[in-house]
Amino acid sequence: MMMMMMMMMMMMMKMKVCSWVNWMCSQGHSSYITHLDWSPDNNFIMSNSGDYEILYWDVPNGCKLIRNRSECKDIDWATYTCVLGYHVFGVWPEGSDGTDINALIRSHKRKVIALADDFCKVHLFAYPCSTPKAPSHKYSAHSSHVTNVSFLYNDSHLVSTGGKDTSIMQWRLVERPAISLPDGQLSNSAPDFIPPPLSVTTPTQEPISAPTANGTQDPYPDSPAPSALTPPPSALTPPPSDSSVSLKDSLDPSDDTATPSDEGLPPLTS
């Protein structure tokens, strides 16, 4: 009798193990999984893989692969980290390959997408972003490829991590009026610099009487400025790039975040 009970217990344990394995192991991708997101009701999963494939899964039916992908294109996912999906196709620039975008995150308020690319940039897109060649704001602070981005729980800040520069950057998300703003609202500055609340202005240098050899005054001379003049604070605001977008949100550096431009500034005194 004891032997029979032990055999029955072993059979029951084996059945439970097999059931767990069948539930957890669903095959569909032919490469490693890179990103995964859940639907709000926990009934569906969206996954990306190393061979740039998008698959959708029906969780209640044993995590069964959904063959008709269009059935899931309108799901408002609880999280969005997949770099490939119906809502984020517009973040991919023309001519890019699958390795150009390293990470993507949607804000908790479902308003913007932050993106980490292979070219030292952090991008900010409007969400959803399903239109090809969608415009974005681009921000520079890392000196190497950006490996990941993540919003804080209240979307007040964004954190980005670098690759070879082994740095962590903290950015402040600032809501602005719905006007057309150029790229470069991110000001690389000393830690105590606070950017203007509504607009970004580019400081200019006072005119110098002595012209250069070509008859025009160089606004950014390489040689040291005369002692009577204050050096232009042009390093506070990088020049605008060739794209602009009307977004209500933009990134500003956090007060306690050092950027590469800080290395050339004199030490702060109290």
mmCIF file of N, CA and C in Angstrom, residues 133-265:
data_model
loop_
_atom_site.group_PDB
_atom_site.id
_atom_site.type_symbol
_atom_site.label_atom_id
_atom_site.label_comp_id
_atom_site.label_asym_id
_atom_site.label_seq_id
_atom_site.Cartn_x
_atom_site.Cartn_y
_atom_site.Cartn_z
ATOM 1 N N LYS A 133 9.099 57.990 -40.908
ATOM 2 C CA LYS A 133 9.956 59.172 -40.829
ATOM 3 C C LYS A 133 9.376 60.220 -39.876
ATOM 4 N N ALA A 134 8.846 59.793 -38.771
ATOM 5 C CA ALA A 134 8.263 60.728 -37.803
ATOM 6 C C ALA A 134 9.337 61.649 -37.235
ATOM 7 N N PRO A 135 9.021 62.934 -37.024
ATOM 8 C CA PRO A 135 10.007 63.863 -36.447
ATOM 9 C C PRO A 135 10.223 63.589 -34.967
ATOM 10 N N SER A 136 11.347 64.037 -34.471
ATOM 11 C CA SER A 136 11.663 63.824 -33.060
ATOM 12 C C SER A 136 12.597 64.911 -32.583
ATOM 13 N N HIS A 137 12.679 65.076 -31.266
ATOM 14 C CA HIS A 137 13.727 65.876 -30.646
ATOM 15 C C HIS A 137 14.908 64.954 -30.359
ATOM 16 N N LYS A 138 16.103 65.453 -30.585
ATOM 17 C CA LYS A 138 17.314 64.670 -30.333
ATOM 18 C C LYS A 138 18.150 65.381 -29.277
ATOM 19 N N TYR A 139 18.702 64.606 -28.348
ATOM 20 C CA TYR A 139 19.463 65.182 -27.245
ATOM 21 C C TYR A 139 20.798 64.461 -27.091
ATOM 22 N N SER A 140 21.839 65.235 -26.860
ATOM 23 C CA SER A 140 23.193 64.698 -26.748
ATOM 24 C C SER A 140 23.733 64.939 -25.344
ATOM 25 N N ALA A 141 24.283 63.905 -24.763
ATOM 26 C CA ALA A 141 24.992 64.008 -23.494
ATOM 27 C C ALA A 141 25.969 62.846 -23.351
ATOM 28 N N HIS A 142 25.600 61.692 -23.911
ATOM 29 C CA HIS A 142 26.466 60.521 -23.841
ATOM 30 C C HIS A 142 27.583 60.622 -24.875
ATOM 31 N N SER A 143 28.709 60.017 -24.558
ATOM 32 C CA SER A 143 29.827 59.956 -25.495
ATOM 33 C C SER A 143 29.972 58.574 -26.107
ATOM 34 N N SER A 144 29.007 57.719 -25.880
ATOM 35 C CA SER A 144 28.993 56.381 -26.450
ATOM 36 C C SER A 144 27.546 56.010 -26.746
ATOM 37 N N HIS A 145 27.342 54.829 -27.305
ATOM 38 C CA HIS A 145 25.986 54.397 -27.619
ATOM 39 C C HIS A 145 25.146 54.345 -26.341
ATOM 40 N N VAL A 146 23.865 54.651 -26.470
ATOM 41 C CA VAL A 146 22.942 54.651 -25.334
ATOM 42 C C VAL A 146 22.294 53.272 -25.260
ATOM 43 N N THR A 147 22.394 52.638 -24.122
ATOM 44 C CA THR A 147 21.944 51.252 -24.006
ATOM 45 C C THR A 147 20.501 51.107 -23.540
ATOM 46 N N ASN A 148 20.007 52.057 -22.718
ATOM 47 C CA ASN A 148 18.653 51.893 -22.201
ATOM 48 C C ASN A 148 18.104 53.228 -21.720
ATOM 49 N N VAL A 149 16.776 53.330 -21.668
ATOM 50 C CA VAL A 149 16.077 54.511 -21.154
ATOM 51 C C VAL A 149 14.884 54.050 -20.329
ATOM 52 N N SER A 150 14.516 54.857 -19.329
ATOM 53 C CA SER A 150 13.372 54.513 -18.489
ATOM 54 C C SER A 150 12.823 55.769 -17.831
ATOM 55 N N PHE A 151 11.490 55.899 -17.803
ATOM 56 C CA PHE A 151 10.827 57.002 -17.121
ATOM 57 C C PHE A 151 10.639 56.662 -15.646
ATOM 58 N N LEU A 152 10.680 57.692 -14.802
ATOM 59 C CA LEU A 152 10.272 57.502 -13.421
ATOM 60 C C LEU A 152 8.760 57.298 -13.360
ATOM 61 N N TYR A 153 8.269 56.887 -12.213
ATOM 62 C CA TYR A 153 6.863 56.500 -12.093
ATOM 63 C C TYR A 153 5.905 57.628 -12.452
ATOM 64 N N ASN A 154 6.303 58.890 -12.225
ATOM 65 C CA ASN A 154 5.426 60.031 -12.505
ATOM 66 C C ASN A 154 5.828 60.784 -13.767
ATOM 67 N N ASP A 155 6.725 60.228 -14.562
ATOM 68 C CA ASP A 155 7.176 60.829 -15.826
ATOM 69 C C ASP A 155 7.885 62.162 -15.638
ATOM 70 N N SER A 156 8.304 62.485 -14.446
ATOM 71 C CA SER A 156 8.981 63.764 -14.226
ATOM 72 C C SER A 156 10.414 63.742 -14.738
ATOM 73 N N HIS A 157 11.035 62.582 -14.739
ATOM 74 C CA HIS A 157 12.421 62.453 -15.173
ATOM 75 C C HIS A 157 12.577 61.208 -16.045
ATOM 76 N N LEU A 158 13.613 61.251 -16.853
ATOM 77 C CA LEU A 158 14.011 60.111 -17.676
ATOM 78 C C LEU A 158 15.454 59.770 -17.333
ATOM 79 N N VAL A 159 15.740 58.494 -17.222
ATOM 80 C CA VAL A 159 17.097 58.031 -16.937
ATOM 81 C C VAL A 159 17.612 57.270 -18.148
ATOM 82 N N SER A 160 18.815 57.602 -18.591
ATOM 83 C CA SER A 160 19.441 56.904 -19.713
ATOM 84 C C SER A 160 20.804 56.382 -19.283
ATOM 85 N N THR A 161 21.180 55.236 -19.826
ATOM 86 C CA THR A 161 22.466 54.623 -19.504
ATOM 87 C C THR A 161 23.305 54.504 -20.762
ATOM 88 N N GLY A 162 24.598 54.744 -20.609
ATOM 89 C CA GLY A 162 25.519 54.668 -21.728
ATOM 90 C C GLY A 162 26.259 53.349 -21.772
ATOM 91 N N GLY A 163 26.899 53.096 -22.912
ATOM 92 C CA GLY A 163 27.659 51.871 -23.089
ATOM 93 C C GLY A 163 29.088 52.021 -22.617
ATOM 94 N N LYS A 164 29.982 52.354 -23.540
ATOM 95 C CA LYS A 164 31.396 52.453 -23.194
ATOM 96 C C LYS A 164 31.698 53.638 -22.280
ATOM 97 N N ASP A 165 30.843 54.645 -22.267
ATOM 98 C CA ASP A 165 31.097 55.756 -21.343
ATOM 99 C C ASP A 165 30.674 55.421 -19.913
ATOM 100 N N THR A 166 30.012 54.289 -19.730
ATOM 101 C CA THR A 166 29.591 53.791 -18.401
ATOM 102 C C THR A 166 28.960 54.888 -17.551
ATOM 103 N N SER A 167 28.110 55.685 -18.172
ATOM 104 C CA SER A 167 27.506 56.819 -17.467
ATOM 105 C C SER A 167 25.999 56.637 -17.348
ATOM 106 N N ILE A 168 25.426 57.299 -16.362
ATOM 107 C CA ILE A 168 23.983 57.357 -16.165
ATOM 108 C C ILE A 168 23.579 58.822 -16.202
ATOM 109 N N MET A 169 22.706 59.169 -17.132
ATOM 110 C CA MET A 169 22.232 60.540 -17.269
ATOM 111 C C MET A 169 20.794 60.635 -16.771
ATOM 112 N N GLN A 170 20.511 61.722 -16.067
ATOM 113 C CA GLN A 170 19.153 61.981 -15.580
ATOM 114 C C GLN A 170 18.640 63.234 -16.265
ATOM 115 N N TRP A 171 17.464 63.123 -16.876
ATOM 116 C CA TRP A 171 16.870 64.219 -17.642
ATOM 117 C C TRP A 171 15.534 64.609 -17.015
ATOM 118 N N ARG A 172 15.223 65.899 -17.076
ATOM 119 C CA ARG A 172 13.935 66.383 -16.596
ATOM 120 C C ARG A 172 12.993 66.552 -17.781
ATOM 121 N N LEU A 173 11.786 66.009 -17.671
ATOM 122 C CA LEU A 173 10.771 66.146 -18.712
ATOM 123 C C LEU A 173 9.948 67.385 -18.410
ATOM 124 N N VAL A 174 9.997 68.377 -19.310
ATOM 125 C CA VAL A 174 9.347 69.669 -19.098
ATOM 126 C C VAL A 174 8.207 69.817 -20.087
ATOM 127 N N GLU A 175 7.022 70.132 -19.581
ATOM 128 C CA GLU A 175 5.867 70.350 -20.452
ATOM 129 C C GLU A 175 5.866 71.792 -20.919
ATOM 130 N N ARG A 176 5.767 71.970 -22.223
ATOM 131 C CA ARG A 176 5.824 73.299 -22.818
ATOM 132 C C ARG A 176 4.556 73.563 -23.626
ATOM 133 N N PRO A 177 4.287 74.837 -23.970
ATOM 134 C CA PRO A 177 3.137 75.135 -24.823
ATOM 135 C C PRO A 177 3.277 74.457 -26.172
ATOM 136 N N ALA A 178 2.161 74.258 -26.845
ATOM 137 C CA ALA A 178 2.149 73.574 -28.135
ATOM 138 C C ALA A 178 2.617 74.518 -29.231
ATOM 139 N N ILE A 179 3.907 74.819 -29.243
ATOM 140 C CA ILE A 179 4.493 75.644 -30.287
ATOM 141 C C ILE A 179 5.610 74.864 -30.935
ATOM 142 N N SER A 180 6.023 75.284 -32.121
ATOM 143 C CA SER A 180 7.086 74.598 -32.830
ATOM 144 C C SER A 180 8.418 74.981 -32.214
ATOM 145 N N LEU A 181 9.114 73.996 -31.674
ATOM 146 C CA LEU A 181 10.386 74.234 -31.010
ATOM 147 C C LEU A 181 11.487 73.498 -31.753
ATOM 148 N N PRO A 182 12.654 74.108 -31.901
ATOM 149 C CA PRO A 182 13.747 73.433 -32.595
ATOM 150 C C PRO A 182 14.387 72.379 -31.725
ATOM 151 N N ASP A 183 15.205 71.539 -32.390
ATOM 152 C CA ASP A 183 16.012 70.591 -31.637
ATOM 153 C C ASP A 183 16.982 71.342 -30.754
ATOM 154 N N GLY A 184 17.525 70.653 -29.804
ATOM 155 C CA GLY A 184 18.565 71.249 -28.977
ATOM 156 C C GLY A 184 18.029 72.014 -27.793
ATOM 157 N N GLN A 185 16.800 71.730 -27.331
ATOM 158 C CA GLN A 185 16.318 72.370 -26.112
ATOM 159 C C GLN A 185 17.083 71.884 -24.898
ATOM 160 N N LEU A 186 17.787 70.774 -25.075
ATOM 161 C CA LEU A 186 18.626 70.303 -23.989
ATOM 162 C C LEU A 186 19.856 71.180 -23.895
ATOM 163 N N SER A 187 20.071 71.786 -22.750
ATOM 164 C CA SER A 187 21.207 72.675 -22.555
ATOM 165 C C SER A 187 22.280 71.952 -21.776
ATOM 166 N N ASN A 188 23.443 71.771 -22.402
ATOM 167 C CA ASN A 188 24.588 71.224 -21.695
ATOM 168 C C ASN A 188 25.204 72.341 -20.879
ATOM 169 N N SER A 189 25.159 72.247 -19.571
ATOM 170 C CA SER A 189 25.503 73.390 -18.746
ATOM 171 C C SER A 189 26.092 72.937 -17.433
ATOM 172 N N ALA A 190 26.520 73.919 -16.657
ATOM 173 C CA ALA A 190 26.992 73.630 -15.313
ATOM 174 C C ALA A 190 25.834 73.152 -14.463
ATOM 175 N N PRO A 191 26.112 72.413 -13.383
ATOM 176 C CA PRO A 191 25.029 71.827 -12.600
ATOM 177 C C PRO A 191 24.039 72.830 -12.043
ATOM 178 N N ASP A 192 24.433 74.113 -11.842
ATOM 179 C CA ASP A 192 23.507 75.058 -11.236
ATOM 180 C C ASP A 192 22.750 75.876 -12.265
ATOM 181 N N PHE A 193 22.903 75.566 -13.559
ATOM 182 C CA PHE A 193 22.201 76.322 -14.585
ATOM 183 C C PHE A 193 20.771 75.825 -14.711
ATOM 184 N N ILE A 194 19.799 76.742 -14.648
ATOM 185 C CA ILE A 194 18.387 76.399 -14.790
ATOM 186 C C ILE A 194 17.886 77.029 -16.076
ATOM 187 N N PRO A 195 17.435 76.231 -17.067
ATOM 188 C CA PRO A 195 16.989 76.795 -18.336
ATOM 189 C C PRO A 195 15.701 77.581 -18.173
ATOM 190 N N PRO A 196 15.402 78.500 -19.114
ATOM 191 C CA PRO A 196 14.151 79.266 -19.048
ATOM 192 C C PRO A 196 12.955 78.342 -19.053
ATOM 193 N N PRO A 197 11.851 78.711 -18.370
ATOM 194 C CA PRO A 197 10.734 77.795 -18.215
ATOM 195 C C PRO A 197 9.925 77.577 -19.472
ATOM 196 N N LEU A 198 9.835 78.555 -20.383
ATOM 197 C CA LEU A 198 8.948 78.433 -21.521
ATOM 198 C C LEU A 198 9.661 78.428 -22.855
ATOM 199 N N SER A 199 10.771 79.082 -22.980
ATOM 200 C CA SER A 199 11.439 79.156 -24.267
ATOM 201 C C SER A 199 12.935 79.063 -24.072
ATOM 202 N N VAL A 200 13.606 78.781 -25.165
ATOM 203 C CA VAL A 200 15.053 78.680 -25.151
ATOM 204 C C VAL A 200 15.628 79.821 -25.959
ATOM 205 N N THR A 201 16.514 80.586 -25.371
ATOM 206 C CA THR A 201 17.140 81.694 -26.066
ATOM 207 C C THR A 201 18.613 81.422 -26.222
ATOM 208 N N THR A 202 19.171 81.847 -27.341
ATOM 209 C CA THR A 202 20.590 81.669 -27.607
ATOM 210 C C THR A 202 21.318 82.955 -27.287
ATOM 211 N N PRO A 203 22.201 82.981 -26.285
ATOM 212 C CA PRO A 203 22.932 84.213 -25.950
ATOM 213 C C PRO A 203 23.828 84.649 -27.098
ATOM 214 N N THR A 204 24.003 85.955 -27.227
ATOM 215 C CA THR A 204 24.861 86.508 -28.273
ATOM 216 C C THR A 204 25.965 87.323 -27.635
ATOM 217 N N GLN A 205 27.062 87.497 -28.374
ATOM 218 C CA GLN A 205 28.204 88.246 -27.871
ATOM 219 C C GLN A 205 28.083 89.706 -28.264
ATOM 220 N N GLU A 206 28.577 90.591 -27.417
ATOM 221 C CA GLU A 206 28.591 92.001 -27.748
ATOM 222 C C GLU A 206 29.521 92.234 -28.931
ATOM 223 N N PRO A 207 29.198 93.203 -29.803
ATOM 224 C CA PRO A 207 30.039 93.428 -30.984
ATOM 225 C C PRO A 207 31.425 93.918 -30.585
ATOM 226 N N ILE A 208 32.414 93.486 -31.351
ATOM 227 C CA ILE A 208 33.797 93.899 -31.165
ATOM 228 C C ILE A 208 34.180 94.773 -32.358
ATOM 229 N N SER A 209 34.822 95.874 -32.081
ATOM 230 C CA SER A 209 35.083 96.855 -33.133
ATOM 231 C C SER A 209 36.053 96.336 -34.179
ATOM 232 N N ALA A 210 37.084 95.594 -33.754
ATOM 233 C CA ALA A 210 38.094 95.150 -34.712
ATOM 234 C C ALA A 210 37.557 94.006 -35.547
ATOM 235 N N PRO A 211 37.446 94.138 -36.879
ATOM 236 C CA PRO A 211 36.946 93.055 -37.733
ATOM 237 C C PRO A 211 38.023 92.013 -37.968
ATOM 238 N N THR A 212 37.598 90.864 -38.457
ATOM 239 C CA THR A 212 38.535 89.808 -38.812
ATOM 240 C C THR A 212 39.069 90.061 -40.214
ATOM 241 N N ALA A 213 39.925 89.145 -40.688
ATOM 242 C CA ALA A 213 40.581 89.357 -41.976
ATOM 243 C C ALA A 213 39.592 89.395 -43.125
ATOM 244 N N ASN A 214 38.485 88.673 -43.031
ATOM 245 C CA ASN A 214 37.529 88.661 -44.132
ATOM 246 C C ASN A 214 36.505 89.789 -44.018
ATOM 247 N N GLY A 215 36.666 90.691 -43.074
ATOM 248 C CA GLY A 215 35.799 91.867 -42.986
ATOM 249 C C GLY A 215 34.568 91.663 -42.146
ATOM 250 N N THR A 216 34.350 90.483 -41.606
ATOM 251 C CA THR A 216 33.181 90.226 -40.763
ATOM 252 C C THR A 216 33.649 89.753 -39.405
ATOM 253 N N GLN A 217 32.832 90.055 -38.409
ATOM 254 C CA GLN A 217 33.206 89.681 -37.052
ATOM 255 C C GLN A 217 32.842 88.226 -36.799
ATOM 256 N N ASP A 218 33.780 87.444 -36.337
ATOM 257 C CA ASP A 218 33.539 86.047 -36.002
ATOM 258 C C ASP A 218 32.848 85.982 -34.641
ATOM 259 N N PRO A 219 31.571 85.478 -34.576
ATOM 260 C CA PRO A 219 30.864 85.468 -33.287
ATOM 261 C C PRO A 219 31.424 84.472 -32.291
ATOM 262 N N TYR A 220 32.232 83.521 -32.742
ATOM 263 C CA TYR A 220 32.802 82.543 -31.841
ATOM 264 C C TYR A 220 34.306 82.455 -32.081
ATOM 265 N N PRO A 221 35.086 83.448 -31.695
ATOM 266 C CA PRO A 221 36.527 83.437 -31.987
ATOM 267 C C PRO A 221 37.224 82.345 -31.222
ATOM 268 N N ASP A 222 38.266 81.801 -31.890
ATOM 269 C CA ASP A 222 39.054 80.756 -31.236
ATOM 270 C C ASP A 222 40.007 81.346 -30.208
ATOM 271 N N SER A 223 40.462 82.576 -30.470
ATOM 272 C CA SER A 223 41.398 83.208 -29.551
ATOM 273 C C SER A 223 40.654 83.772 -28.349
ATOM 274 N N PRO A 224 41.346 83.932 -27.205
ATOM 275 C CA PRO A 224 40.673 84.455 -26.002
ATOM 276 C C PRO A 224 40.100 85.846 -26.234
ATOM 277 N N ALA A 225 38.940 86.111 -25.643
ATOM 278 C CA ALA A 225 38.283 87.407 -25.808
ATOM 279 C C ALA A 225 39.030 88.466 -25.019
ATOM 280 N N PRO A 226 38.947 89.744 -25.441
ATOM 281 C CA PRO A 226 39.588 90.821 -24.671
ATOM 282 C C PRO A 226 39.058 90.853 -23.248
ATOM 283 N N SER A 227 39.882 91.370 -22.350
ATOM 284 C CA SER A 227 39.514 91.343 -20.934
ATOM 285 C C SER A 227 38.301 92.191 -20.635
ATOM 286 N N ALA A 228 37.999 93.179 -21.493
ATOM 287 C CA ALA A 228 36.867 94.065 -21.228
ATOM 288 C C ALA A 228 35.542 93.413 -21.563
ATOM 289 N N LEU A 229 35.555 92.251 -22.256
ATOM 290 C CA LEU A 229 34.327 91.604 -22.678
ATOM 291 C C LEU A 229 34.107 90.337 -21.876
ATOM 292 N N THR A 230 32.840 89.984 -21.794
ATOM 293 C CA THR A 230 32.479 88.733 -21.133
ATOM 294 C C THR A 230 32.393 87.642 -22.178
ATOM 295 N N PRO A 231 33.070 86.519 -22.000
ATOM 296 C CA PRO A 231 33.008 85.451 -23.005
ATOM 297 C C PRO A 231 31.575 85.024 -23.230
ATOM 298 N N PRO A 232 31.212 84.754 -24.469
ATOM 299 C CA PRO A 232 29.820 84.373 -24.772
ATOM 300 C C PRO A 232 29.489 83.032 -24.165
ATOM 301 N N PRO A 233 28.320 82.919 -23.514
ATOM 302 C CA PRO A 233 27.926 81.628 -22.927
ATOM 303 C C PRO A 233 27.299 80.721 -23.953
ATOM 304 N N SER A 234 27.898 80.622 -25.146
ATOM 305 C CA SER A 234 27.285 79.839 -26.213
ATOM 306 C C SER A 234 27.260 78.361 -25.905
ATOM 307 N N ALA A 235 28.130 77.938 -24.989
ATOM 308 C CA ALA A 235 28.146 76.511 -24.674
ATOM 309 C C ALA A 235 26.892 76.071 -23.947
ATOM 310 N N LEU A 236 26.117 77.066 -23.452
ATOM 311 C CA LEU A 236 24.906 76.701 -22.715
ATOM 312 C C LEU A 236 23.847 76.133 -23.621
ATOM 313 N N THR A 237 23.830 76.487 -24.893
ATOM 314 C CA THR A 237 22.782 76.038 -25.794
ATOM 315 C C THR A 237 23.402 75.558 -27.083
ATOM 316 N N PRO A 238 23.297 74.256 -27.428
ATOM 317 C CA PRO A 238 23.853 73.775 -28.682
ATOM 318 C C PRO A 238 23.050 74.296 -29.856
ATOM 319 N N PRO A 239 23.634 74.366 -31.054
ATOM 320 C CA PRO A 239 22.904 74.867 -32.219
ATOM 321 C C PRO A 239 21.783 73.933 -32.607
ATOM 322 N N PRO A 240 20.675 74.454 -33.163
ATOM 323 C CA PRO A 240 19.553 73.600 -33.557
ATOM 324 C C PRO A 240 19.929 72.712 -34.723
ATOM 325 N N SER A 241 19.299 71.522 -34.780
ATOM 326 C CA SER A 241 19.527 70.630 -35.904
ATOM 327 C C SER A 241 18.520 70.925 -36.994
ATOM 328 N N ASP A 242 18.452 70.045 -37.991
ATOM 329 C CA ASP A 242 17.650 70.340 -39.162
ATOM 330 C C ASP A 242 16.225 69.848 -39.042
ATOM 331 N N SER A 243 15.771 69.433 -37.891
ATOM 332 C CA SER A 243 14.400 68.965 -37.756
ATOM 333 C C SER A 243 13.741 69.660 -36.585
ATOM 334 N N SER A 244 12.423 69.808 -36.664
ATOM 335 C CA SER A 244 11.660 70.395 -35.570
ATOM 336 C C SER A 244 10.345 69.658 -35.449
ATOM 337 N N VAL A 245 9.728 69.718 -34.299
ATOM 338 C CA VAL A 245 8.488 69.012 -34.054
ATOM 339 C C VAL A 245 7.722 69.779 -32.993
ATOM 340 N N SER A 246 6.394 69.770 -33.116
ATOM 341 C CA SER A 246 5.552 70.428 -32.123
ATOM 342 C C SER A 246 5.141 69.403 -31.082
ATOM 343 N N LEU A 247 5.844 69.389 -29.984
ATOM 344 C CA LEU A 247 5.540 68.500 -28.872
ATOM 345 C C LEU A 247 5.284 69.325 -27.627
ATOM 346 N N LYS A 248 4.470 68.820 -26.753
ATOM 347 C CA LYS A 248 4.209 69.515 -25.493
ATOM 348 C C LYS A 248 5.245 69.176 -24.433
ATOM 349 N N ASP A 249 6.061 68.196 -24.732
ATOM 350 C CA ASP A 249 7.057 67.782 -23.761
ATOM 351 C C ASP A 249 8.440 67.862 -24.374
ATOM 352 N N SER A 250 9.410 68.234 -23.586
ATOM 353 C CA SER A 250 10.793 68.229 -24.018
ATOM 354 C C SER A 250 11.664 67.911 -22.831
ATOM 355 N N LEU A 251 12.921 67.613 -23.113
ATOM 356 C CA LEU A 251 13.826 67.204 -22.055
ATOM 357 C C LEU A 251 14.763 68.326 -21.693
ATOM 358 N N ASP A 252 14.952 68.520 -20.424
ATOM 359 C CA ASP A 252 15.946 69.439 -19.897
ATOM 360 C C ASP A 252 16.831 68.671 -18.937
ATOM 361 N N PRO A 253 18.081 69.085 -18.765
ATOM 362 C CA PRO A 253 18.957 68.349 -17.855
ATOM 363 C C PRO A 253 18.563 68.573 -16.412
ATOM 364 N N SER A 254 18.691 67.533 -15.608
ATOM 365 C CA SER A 254 18.421 67.680 -14.187
ATOM 366 C C SER A 254 19.529 68.488 -13.541
ATOM 367 N N ASP A 255 19.193 69.167 -12.433
ATOM 368 C CA ASP A 255 20.162 70.050 -11.786
ATOM 369 C C ASP A 255 21.418 69.321 -11.346
ATOM 370 N N ASP A 256 21.261 68.040 -10.980
ATOM 371 C CA ASP A 256 22.403 67.315 -10.448
ATOM 372 C C ASP A 256 23.060 66.425 -11.485
ATOM 373 N N THR A 257 22.845 66.725 -12.763
ATOM 374 C CA THR A 257 23.394 65.900 -13.826
ATOM 375 C C THR A 257 24.556 66.613 -14.488
ATOM 376 N N ALA A 258 25.709 65.988 -14.522
ATOM 377 C CA ALA A 258 26.864 66.540 -15.217
ATOM 378 C C ALA A 258 26.868 66.051 -16.647
ATOM 379 N N THR A 259 27.200 66.905 -17.571
ATOM 380 C CA THR A 259 27.257 66.560 -18.981
ATOM 381 C C THR A 259 28.664 66.782 -19.487
ATOM 382 N N PRO A 260 28.984 66.252 -20.699
ATOM 383 C CA PRO A 260 30.355 66.382 -21.185
ATOM 384 C C PRO A 260 30.865 67.807 -21.253
ATOM 385 N N SER A 261 29.966 68.799 -21.435
ATOM 386 C CA SER A 261 30.434 70.174 -21.545
ATOM 387 C C SER A 261 30.928 70.727 -20.216
ATOM 388 N N ASP A 262 30.565 70.067 -19.101
ATOM 389 C CA ASP A 262 31.002 70.563 -17.799
ATOM 390 C C ASP A 262 32.507 70.436 -17.601
ATOM 391 N N GLU A 263 33.154 69.542 -18.388
ATOM 392 C CA GLU A 263 34.557 69.282 -18.139
ATOM 393 C C GLU A 263 35.419 70.509 -18.387
ATOM 394 N N GLY A 264 34.981 71.398 -19.306
ATOM 395 C CA GLY A 264 35.799 72.550 -19.629
ATOM 396 C C GLY A 264 35.458 73.788 -18.843
ATOM 397 N N LEU A 265 34.499 73.716 -17.913
ATOM 398 C CA LEU A 265 34.076 74.882 -17.164
ATOM 399 C C LEU A 265 34.913 75.037 -15.903
#
